[in-house]
PDB file of C-alpha atoms in Angstrom:
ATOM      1  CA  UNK D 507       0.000   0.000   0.000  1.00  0.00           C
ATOM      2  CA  UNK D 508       3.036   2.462   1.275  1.00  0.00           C
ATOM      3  CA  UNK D 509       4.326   1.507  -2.268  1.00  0.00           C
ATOM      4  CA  UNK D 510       1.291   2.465  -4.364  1.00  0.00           C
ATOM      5  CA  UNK D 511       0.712   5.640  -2.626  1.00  0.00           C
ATOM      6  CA  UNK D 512       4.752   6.788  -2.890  1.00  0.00           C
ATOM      7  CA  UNK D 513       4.519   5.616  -7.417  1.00  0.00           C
ATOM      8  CA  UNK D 514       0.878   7.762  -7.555  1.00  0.00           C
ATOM      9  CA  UNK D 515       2.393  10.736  -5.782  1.00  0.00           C
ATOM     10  CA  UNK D 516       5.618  10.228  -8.197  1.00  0.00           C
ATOM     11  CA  UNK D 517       3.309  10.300 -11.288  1.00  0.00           C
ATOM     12  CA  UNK D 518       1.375  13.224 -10.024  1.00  0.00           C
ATOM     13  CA  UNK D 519       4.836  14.908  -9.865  1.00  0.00           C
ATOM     14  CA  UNK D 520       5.853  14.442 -12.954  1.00  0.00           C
ATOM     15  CA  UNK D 521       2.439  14.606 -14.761  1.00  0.00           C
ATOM     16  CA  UNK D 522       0.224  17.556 -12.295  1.00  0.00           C
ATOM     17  CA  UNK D 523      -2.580  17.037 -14.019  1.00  0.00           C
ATOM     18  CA  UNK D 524      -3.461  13.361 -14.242  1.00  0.00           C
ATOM     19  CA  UNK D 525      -6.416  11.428 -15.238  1.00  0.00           C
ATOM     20  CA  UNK D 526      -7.781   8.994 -13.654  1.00  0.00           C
ATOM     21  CA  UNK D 527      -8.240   6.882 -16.299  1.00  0.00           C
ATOM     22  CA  UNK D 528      -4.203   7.000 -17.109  1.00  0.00           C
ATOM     23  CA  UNK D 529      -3.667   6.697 -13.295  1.00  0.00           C
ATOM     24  CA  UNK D 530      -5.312   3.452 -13.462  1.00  0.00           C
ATOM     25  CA  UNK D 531      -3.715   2.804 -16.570  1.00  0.00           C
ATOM     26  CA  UNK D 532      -0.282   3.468 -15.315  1.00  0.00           C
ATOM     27  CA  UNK D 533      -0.347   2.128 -11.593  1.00  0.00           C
ATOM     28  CA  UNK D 534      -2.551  -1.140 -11.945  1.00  0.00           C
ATOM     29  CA  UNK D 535      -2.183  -2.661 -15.981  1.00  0.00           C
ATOM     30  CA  UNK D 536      -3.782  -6.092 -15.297  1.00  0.00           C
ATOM     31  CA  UNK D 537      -6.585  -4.650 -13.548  1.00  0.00           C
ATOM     32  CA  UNK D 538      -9.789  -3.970 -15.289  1.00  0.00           C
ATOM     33  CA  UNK D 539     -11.424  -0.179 -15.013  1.00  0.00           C
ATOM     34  CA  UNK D 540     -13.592  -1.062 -12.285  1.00  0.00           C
ATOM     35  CA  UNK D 541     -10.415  -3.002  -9.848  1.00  0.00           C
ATOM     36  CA  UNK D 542      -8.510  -0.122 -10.800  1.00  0.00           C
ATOM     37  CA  UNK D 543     -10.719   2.321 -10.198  1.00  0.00           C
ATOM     38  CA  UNK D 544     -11.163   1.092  -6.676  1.00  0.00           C
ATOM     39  CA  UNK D 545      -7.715   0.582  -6.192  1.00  0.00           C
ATOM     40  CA  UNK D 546      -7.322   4.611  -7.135  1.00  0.00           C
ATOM     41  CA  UNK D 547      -9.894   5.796  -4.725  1.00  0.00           C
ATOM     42  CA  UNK D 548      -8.445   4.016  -1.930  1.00  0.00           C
ATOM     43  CA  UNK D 549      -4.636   5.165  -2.842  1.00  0.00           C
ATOM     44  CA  UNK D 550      -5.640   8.755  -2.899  1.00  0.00           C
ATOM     45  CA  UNK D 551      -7.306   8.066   0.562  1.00  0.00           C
ATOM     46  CA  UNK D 552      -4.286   7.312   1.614  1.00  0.00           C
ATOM     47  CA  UNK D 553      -2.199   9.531  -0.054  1.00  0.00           C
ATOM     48  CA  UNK D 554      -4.854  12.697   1.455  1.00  0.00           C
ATOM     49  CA  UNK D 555      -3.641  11.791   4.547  1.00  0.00           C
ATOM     50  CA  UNK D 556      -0.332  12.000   4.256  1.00  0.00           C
ATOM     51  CA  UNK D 557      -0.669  15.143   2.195  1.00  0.00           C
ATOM     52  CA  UNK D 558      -3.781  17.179   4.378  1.00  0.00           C
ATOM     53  CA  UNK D 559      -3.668  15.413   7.546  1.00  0.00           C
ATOM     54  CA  UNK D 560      -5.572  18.346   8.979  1.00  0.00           C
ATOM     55  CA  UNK D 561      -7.962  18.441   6.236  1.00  0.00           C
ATOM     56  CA  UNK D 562     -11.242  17.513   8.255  1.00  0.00           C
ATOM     57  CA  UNK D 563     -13.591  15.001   6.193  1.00  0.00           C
ATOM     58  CA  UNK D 564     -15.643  16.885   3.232  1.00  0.00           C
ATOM     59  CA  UNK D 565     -13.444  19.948   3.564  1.00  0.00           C
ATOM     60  CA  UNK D 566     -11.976  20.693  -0.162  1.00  0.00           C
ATOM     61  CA  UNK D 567      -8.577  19.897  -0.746  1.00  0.00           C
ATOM     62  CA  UNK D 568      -5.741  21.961  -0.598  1.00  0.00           C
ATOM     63  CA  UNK D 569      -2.547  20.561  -2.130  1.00  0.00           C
ATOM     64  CA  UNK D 570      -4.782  17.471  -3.959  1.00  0.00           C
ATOM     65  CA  UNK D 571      -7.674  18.053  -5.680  1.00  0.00           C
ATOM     66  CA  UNK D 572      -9.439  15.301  -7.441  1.00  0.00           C
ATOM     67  CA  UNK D 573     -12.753  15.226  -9.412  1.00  0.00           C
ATOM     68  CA  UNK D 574     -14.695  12.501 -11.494  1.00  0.00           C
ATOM     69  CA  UNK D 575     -12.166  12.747 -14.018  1.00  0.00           C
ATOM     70  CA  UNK D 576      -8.952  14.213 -12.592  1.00  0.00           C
ATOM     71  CA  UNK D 577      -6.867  14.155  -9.724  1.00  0.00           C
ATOM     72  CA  UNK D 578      -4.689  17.508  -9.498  1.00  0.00           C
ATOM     73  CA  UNK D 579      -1.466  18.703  -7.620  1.00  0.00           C
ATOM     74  CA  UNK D 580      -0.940  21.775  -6.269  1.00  0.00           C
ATOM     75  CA  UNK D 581       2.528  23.451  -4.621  1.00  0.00           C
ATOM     76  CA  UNK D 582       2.516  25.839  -1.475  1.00  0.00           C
ATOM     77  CA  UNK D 583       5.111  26.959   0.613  1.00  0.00           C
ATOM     78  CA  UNK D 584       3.884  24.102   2.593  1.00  0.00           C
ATOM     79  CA  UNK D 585       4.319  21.554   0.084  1.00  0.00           C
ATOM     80  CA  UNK D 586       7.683  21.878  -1.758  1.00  0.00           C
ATOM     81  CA  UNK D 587       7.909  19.523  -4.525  1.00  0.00           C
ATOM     82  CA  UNK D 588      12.109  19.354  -5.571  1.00  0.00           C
ATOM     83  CA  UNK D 589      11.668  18.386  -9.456  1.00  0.00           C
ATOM     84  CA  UNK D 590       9.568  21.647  -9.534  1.00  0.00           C
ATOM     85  CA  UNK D 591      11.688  23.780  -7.321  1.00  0.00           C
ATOM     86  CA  UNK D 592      14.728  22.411  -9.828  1.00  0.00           C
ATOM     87  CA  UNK D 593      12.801  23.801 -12.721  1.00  0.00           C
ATOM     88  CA  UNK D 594      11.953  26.906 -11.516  1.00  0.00           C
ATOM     89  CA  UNK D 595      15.508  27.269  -9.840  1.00  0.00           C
ATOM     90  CA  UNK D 596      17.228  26.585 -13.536  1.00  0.00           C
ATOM     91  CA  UNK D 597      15.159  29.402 -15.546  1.00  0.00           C
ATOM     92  CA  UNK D 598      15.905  31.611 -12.407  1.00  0.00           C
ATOM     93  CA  UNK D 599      19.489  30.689 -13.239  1.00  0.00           C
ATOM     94  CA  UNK D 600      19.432  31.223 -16.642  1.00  0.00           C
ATOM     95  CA  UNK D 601      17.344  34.392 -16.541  1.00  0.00           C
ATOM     96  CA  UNK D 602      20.620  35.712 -13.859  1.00  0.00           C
ATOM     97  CA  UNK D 603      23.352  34.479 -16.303  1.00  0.00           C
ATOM     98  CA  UNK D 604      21.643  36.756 -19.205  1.00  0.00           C
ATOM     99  CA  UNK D 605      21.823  39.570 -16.608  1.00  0.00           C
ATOM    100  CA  UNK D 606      25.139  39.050 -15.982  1.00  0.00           C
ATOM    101  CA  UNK D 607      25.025  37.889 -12.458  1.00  0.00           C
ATOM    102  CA  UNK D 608      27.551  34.912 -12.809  1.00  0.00           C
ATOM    103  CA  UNK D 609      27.150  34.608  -8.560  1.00  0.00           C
ATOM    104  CA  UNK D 610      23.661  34.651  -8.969  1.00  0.00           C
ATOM    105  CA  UNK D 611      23.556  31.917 -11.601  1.00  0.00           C
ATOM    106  CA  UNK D 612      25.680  29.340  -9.673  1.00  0.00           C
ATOM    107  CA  UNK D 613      24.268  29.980  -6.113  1.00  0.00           C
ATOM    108  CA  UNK D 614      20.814  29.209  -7.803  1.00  0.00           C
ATOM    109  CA  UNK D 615      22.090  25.969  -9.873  1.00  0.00           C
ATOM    110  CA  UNK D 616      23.971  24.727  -6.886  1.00  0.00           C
ATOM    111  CA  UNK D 617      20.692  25.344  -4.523  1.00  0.00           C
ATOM    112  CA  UNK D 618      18.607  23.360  -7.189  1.00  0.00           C
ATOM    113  CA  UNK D 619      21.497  20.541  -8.159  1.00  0.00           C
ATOM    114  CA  UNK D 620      21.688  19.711  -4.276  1.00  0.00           C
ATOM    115  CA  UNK D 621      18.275  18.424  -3.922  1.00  0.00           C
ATOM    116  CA  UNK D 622      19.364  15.185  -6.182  1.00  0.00           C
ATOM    117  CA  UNK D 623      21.364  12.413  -5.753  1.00  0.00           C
ATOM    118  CA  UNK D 624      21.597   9.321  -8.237  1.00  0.00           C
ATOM    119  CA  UNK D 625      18.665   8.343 -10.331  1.00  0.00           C
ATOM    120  CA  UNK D 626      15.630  10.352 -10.135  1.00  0.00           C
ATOM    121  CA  UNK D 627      12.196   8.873  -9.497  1.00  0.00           C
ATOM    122  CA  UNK D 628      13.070   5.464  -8.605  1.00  0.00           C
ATOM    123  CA  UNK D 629       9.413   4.688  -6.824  1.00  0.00           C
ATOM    124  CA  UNK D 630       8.319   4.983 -10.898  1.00  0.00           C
ATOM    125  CA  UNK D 631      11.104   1.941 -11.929  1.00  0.00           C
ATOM    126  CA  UNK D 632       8.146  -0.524 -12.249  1.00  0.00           C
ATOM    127  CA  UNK D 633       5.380   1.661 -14.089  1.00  0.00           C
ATOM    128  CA  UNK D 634       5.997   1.348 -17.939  1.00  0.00           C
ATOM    129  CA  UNK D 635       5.160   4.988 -20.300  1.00  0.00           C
ATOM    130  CA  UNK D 636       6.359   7.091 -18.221  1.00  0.00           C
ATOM    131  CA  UNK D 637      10.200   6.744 -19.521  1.00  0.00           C
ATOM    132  CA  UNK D 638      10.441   9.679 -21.735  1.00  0.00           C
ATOM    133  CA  UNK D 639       9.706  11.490 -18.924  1.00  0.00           C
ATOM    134  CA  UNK D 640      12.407  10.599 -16.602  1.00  0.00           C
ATOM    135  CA  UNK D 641      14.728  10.323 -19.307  1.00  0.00           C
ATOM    136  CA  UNK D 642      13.868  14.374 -19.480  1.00  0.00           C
ATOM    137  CA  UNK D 643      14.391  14.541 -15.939  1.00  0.00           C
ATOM    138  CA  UNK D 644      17.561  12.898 -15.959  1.00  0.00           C
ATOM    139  CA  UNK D 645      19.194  15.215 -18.924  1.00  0.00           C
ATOM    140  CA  UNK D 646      17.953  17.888 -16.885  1.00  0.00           C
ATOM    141  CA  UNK D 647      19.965  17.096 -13.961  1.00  0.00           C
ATOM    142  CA  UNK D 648      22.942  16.488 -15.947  1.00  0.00           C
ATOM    143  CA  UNK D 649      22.397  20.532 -18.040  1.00  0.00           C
ATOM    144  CA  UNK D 650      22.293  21.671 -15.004  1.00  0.00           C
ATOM    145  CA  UNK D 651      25.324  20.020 -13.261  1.00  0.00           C
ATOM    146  CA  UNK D 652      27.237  20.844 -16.208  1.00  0.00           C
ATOM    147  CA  UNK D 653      26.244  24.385 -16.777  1.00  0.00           C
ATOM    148  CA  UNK D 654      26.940  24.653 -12.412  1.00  0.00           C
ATOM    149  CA  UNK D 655      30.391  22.864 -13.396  1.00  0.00           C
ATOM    150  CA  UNK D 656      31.616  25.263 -15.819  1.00  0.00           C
ATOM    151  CA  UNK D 657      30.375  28.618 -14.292  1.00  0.00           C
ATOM    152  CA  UNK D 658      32.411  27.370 -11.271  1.00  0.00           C
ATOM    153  CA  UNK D 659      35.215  26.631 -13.674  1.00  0.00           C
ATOM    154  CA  UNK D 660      35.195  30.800 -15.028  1.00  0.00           C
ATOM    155  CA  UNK D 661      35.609  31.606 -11.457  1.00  0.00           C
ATOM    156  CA  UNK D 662      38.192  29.580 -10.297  1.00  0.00           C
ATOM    157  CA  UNK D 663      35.866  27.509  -7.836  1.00  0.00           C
ATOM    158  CA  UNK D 664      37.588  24.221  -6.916  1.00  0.00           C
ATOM    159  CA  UNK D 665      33.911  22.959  -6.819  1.00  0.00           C
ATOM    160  CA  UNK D 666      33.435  22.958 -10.672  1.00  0.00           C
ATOM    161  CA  UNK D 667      35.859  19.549 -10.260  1.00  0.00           C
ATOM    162  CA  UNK D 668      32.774  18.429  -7.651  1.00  0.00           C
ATOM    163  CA  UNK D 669      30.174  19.005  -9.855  1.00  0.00           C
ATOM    164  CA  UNK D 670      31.922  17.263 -12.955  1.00  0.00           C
ATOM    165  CA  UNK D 671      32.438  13.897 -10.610  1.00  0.00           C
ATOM    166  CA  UNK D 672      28.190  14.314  -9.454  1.00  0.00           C
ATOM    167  CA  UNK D 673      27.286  14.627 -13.177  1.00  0.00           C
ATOM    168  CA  UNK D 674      29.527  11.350 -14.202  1.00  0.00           C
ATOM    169  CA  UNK D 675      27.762   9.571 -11.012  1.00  0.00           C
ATOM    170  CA  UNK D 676      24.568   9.976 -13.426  1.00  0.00           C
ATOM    171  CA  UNK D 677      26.261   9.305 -16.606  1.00  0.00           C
ATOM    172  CA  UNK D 678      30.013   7.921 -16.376  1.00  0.00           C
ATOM    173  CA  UNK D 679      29.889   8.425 -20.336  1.00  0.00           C
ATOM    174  CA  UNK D 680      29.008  11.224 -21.022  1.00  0.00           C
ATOM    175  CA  UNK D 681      31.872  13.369 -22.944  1.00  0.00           C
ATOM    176  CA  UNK D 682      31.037  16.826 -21.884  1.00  0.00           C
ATOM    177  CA  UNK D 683      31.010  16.233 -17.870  1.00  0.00           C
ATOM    178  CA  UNK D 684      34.487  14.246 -19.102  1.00  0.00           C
ATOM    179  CA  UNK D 685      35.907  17.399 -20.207  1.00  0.00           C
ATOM    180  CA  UNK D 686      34.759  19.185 -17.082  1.00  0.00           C
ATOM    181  CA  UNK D 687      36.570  16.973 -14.831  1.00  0.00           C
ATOM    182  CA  UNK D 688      39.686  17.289 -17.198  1.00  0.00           C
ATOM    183  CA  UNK D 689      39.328  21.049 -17.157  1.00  0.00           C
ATOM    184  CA  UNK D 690      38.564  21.408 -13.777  1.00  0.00           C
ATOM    185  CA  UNK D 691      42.138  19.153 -12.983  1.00  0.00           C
ATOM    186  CA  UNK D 692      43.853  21.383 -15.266  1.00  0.00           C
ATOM    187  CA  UNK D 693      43.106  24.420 -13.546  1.00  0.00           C
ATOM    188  CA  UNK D 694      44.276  22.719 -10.139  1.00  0.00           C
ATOM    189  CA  UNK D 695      47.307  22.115 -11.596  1.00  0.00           C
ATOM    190  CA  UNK D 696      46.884  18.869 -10.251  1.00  0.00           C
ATOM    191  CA  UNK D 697      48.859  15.968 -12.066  1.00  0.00           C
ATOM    192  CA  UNK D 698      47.693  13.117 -10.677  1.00  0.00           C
ATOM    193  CA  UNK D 699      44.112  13.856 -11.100  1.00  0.00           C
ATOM    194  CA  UNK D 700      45.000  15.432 -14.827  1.00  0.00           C
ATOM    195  CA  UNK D 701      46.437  11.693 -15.956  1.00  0.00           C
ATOM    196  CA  UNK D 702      43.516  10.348 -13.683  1.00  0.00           C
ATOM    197  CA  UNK D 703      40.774  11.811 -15.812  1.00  0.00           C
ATOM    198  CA  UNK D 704      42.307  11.861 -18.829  1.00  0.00           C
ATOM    199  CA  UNK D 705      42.798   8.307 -18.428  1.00  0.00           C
ATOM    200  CA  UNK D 706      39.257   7.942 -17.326  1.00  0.00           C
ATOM    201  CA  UNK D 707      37.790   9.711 -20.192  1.00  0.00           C
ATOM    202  CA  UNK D 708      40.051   7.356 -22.721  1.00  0.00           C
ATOM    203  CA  UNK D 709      38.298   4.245 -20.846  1.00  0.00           C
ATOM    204  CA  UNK D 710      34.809   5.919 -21.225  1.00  0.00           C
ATOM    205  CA  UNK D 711      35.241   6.836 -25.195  1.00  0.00           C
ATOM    206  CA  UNK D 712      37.076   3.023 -25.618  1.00  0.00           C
ATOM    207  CA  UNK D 713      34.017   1.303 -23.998  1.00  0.00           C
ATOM    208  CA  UNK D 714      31.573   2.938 -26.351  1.00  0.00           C
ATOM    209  CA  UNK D 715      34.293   2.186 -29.054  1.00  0.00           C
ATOM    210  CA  UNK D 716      33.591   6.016 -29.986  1.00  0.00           C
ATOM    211  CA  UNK D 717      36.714   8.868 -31.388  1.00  0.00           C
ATOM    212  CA  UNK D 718      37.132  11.860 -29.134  1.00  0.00           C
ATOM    213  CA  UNK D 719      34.823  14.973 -29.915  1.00  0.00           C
ATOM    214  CA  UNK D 720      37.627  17.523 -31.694  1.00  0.00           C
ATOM    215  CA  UNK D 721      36.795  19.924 -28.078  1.00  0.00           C
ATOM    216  CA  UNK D 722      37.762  16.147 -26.154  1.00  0.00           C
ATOM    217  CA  UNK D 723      41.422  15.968 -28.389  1.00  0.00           C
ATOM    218  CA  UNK D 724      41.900  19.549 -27.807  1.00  0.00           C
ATOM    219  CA  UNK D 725      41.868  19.488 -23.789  1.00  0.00           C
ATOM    220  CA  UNK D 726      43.645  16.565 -23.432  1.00  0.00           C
ATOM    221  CA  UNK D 727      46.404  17.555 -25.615  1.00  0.00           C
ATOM    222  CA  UNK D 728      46.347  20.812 -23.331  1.00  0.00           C
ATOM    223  CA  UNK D 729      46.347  18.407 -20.050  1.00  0.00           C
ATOM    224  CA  UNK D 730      49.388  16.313 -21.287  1.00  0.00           C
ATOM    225  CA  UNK D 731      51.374  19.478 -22.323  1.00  0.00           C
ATOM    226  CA  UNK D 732      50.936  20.711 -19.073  1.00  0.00           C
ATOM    227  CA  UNK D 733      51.931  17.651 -16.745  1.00  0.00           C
ATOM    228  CA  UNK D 734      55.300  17.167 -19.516  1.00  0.00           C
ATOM    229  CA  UNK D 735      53.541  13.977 -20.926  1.00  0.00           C
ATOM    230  CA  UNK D 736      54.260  12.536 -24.282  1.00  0.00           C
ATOM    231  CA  UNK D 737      52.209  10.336 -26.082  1.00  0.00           C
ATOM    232  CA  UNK D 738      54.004   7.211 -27.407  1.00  0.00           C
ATOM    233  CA  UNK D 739      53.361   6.130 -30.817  1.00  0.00           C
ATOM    234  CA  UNK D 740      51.614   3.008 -29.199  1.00  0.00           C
ATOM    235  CA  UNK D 741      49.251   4.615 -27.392  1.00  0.00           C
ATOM    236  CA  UNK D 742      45.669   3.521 -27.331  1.00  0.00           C
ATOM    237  CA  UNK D 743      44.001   5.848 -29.765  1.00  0.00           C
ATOM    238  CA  UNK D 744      41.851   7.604 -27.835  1.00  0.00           C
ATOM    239  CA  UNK D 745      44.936   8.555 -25.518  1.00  0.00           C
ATOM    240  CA  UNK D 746      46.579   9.870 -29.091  1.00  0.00           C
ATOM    241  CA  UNK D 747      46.112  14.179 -27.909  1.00  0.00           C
ATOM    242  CA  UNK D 748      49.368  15.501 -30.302  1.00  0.00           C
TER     243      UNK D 748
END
């Protein structure tokens, strides 16, 4: 029961304004309309309660509202929902970086970045349609990691290194948040963590049996110039920077 009422509040996140009929659809497949229909009714009890618990019985709802044919959600200062407060957070944070408020723009993305860890969603693993959704939430996490990342980076910030590391924790290949970490190393005039993630990276690009974007070949032939590596002519290719 604690599981049904933790995957409809999930979907109501990620879809406000949800029918019934594709909250039955969603949450309870095998069922027929009536079973699932039931099954509904009783989860949104539920889920009242642990939204409104002083909502007294036939008062209207305040966060949840739900009629014959939809159930909505609603935010308050009460209710703080962190997928929207990343959203809102990110325009906010692109809205201060066309202002020219770098300081602005990373105190905002590092406010709305800190509310995740790992995968989002997870109570929505077992409910099949709603992919393309968290796929959009994922990418979303990682723009906004990496856009964090390199705004740190144009200051100085040793945390632009941090943020390159929490965006490879939700995609180890991804090329971009690569770079960052090599960049960020670079400007720590670090060694050890240069040949580290350059070394990483060459694994990453070798796995998906993928060249180096030209930006990739660029910064790592800045990285080995600057620890006094050279590349030996039988170096795997993707270590091959000069």
């Amino acid at each position: 029961r604690r599981a049904r009422v933790r995957e409809l509040l999930s979907v109501l996140v990620v879809e406000p304004n949800l029918r019934r009929d594709r909250a039955v659809a969603l949450l309870w497949p095998e069922l027929d309309a009536e079973a699932g229909g039931r099954n509904l009714r009783v989860t949104l009890a539920h889920l009242r309660r642990l939204l409104e618990p002083e909502r007294s019985s036939g008062e209207a709802g305040f966060h949840l509202r739900a009629d014959s044919a939809t159930i909505r959600l609603f935010p308050s200062p009460k209710l703080v929902v962190d997928l929207w407060e990343l959203r809102r957070l990110v325009t906010d944070a692109s809205r201060a970086r066309h202002e020219g408020d770098t300081a602005g723009a990373i105190e905002l993305l590092d406010k709305g970045t800190s509310q995740w860890r790992g995968a989002p969603l997870t109570d929505l693993d077992r409910i099949s349609g709603l992919e393309p959704a968290i796929e959009e939430i994922r990418l979303l996490q990682l723009s906004s990691l990496l856009a964090l990342g390199e705004l740190q980076l144009t200051q100085g910030a040793a945390e632009a290194l941090t943020s390159a590391e929490r965006a490879l924790a939700v995609d180890p290949y991804l090329e971009q948040a690569h770079r960052l970490a090599i960049a960020a190393s670079v400007q720590r005039h670090d060694p050890a963590r240069i040949r580290a993630a350059v070394a990483r990276t060459a694994r990453a690009l070798d796995d998906l049996g993928v060249e180096a974007e030209p930006a990739t070949v660029m910064l790592m032939r800045h990285a080995a110039a600057q620890v006094g590596r050279q590349t030996r002519p039988d170096d795997p290719p993707a270590l091959r920077v000069s």
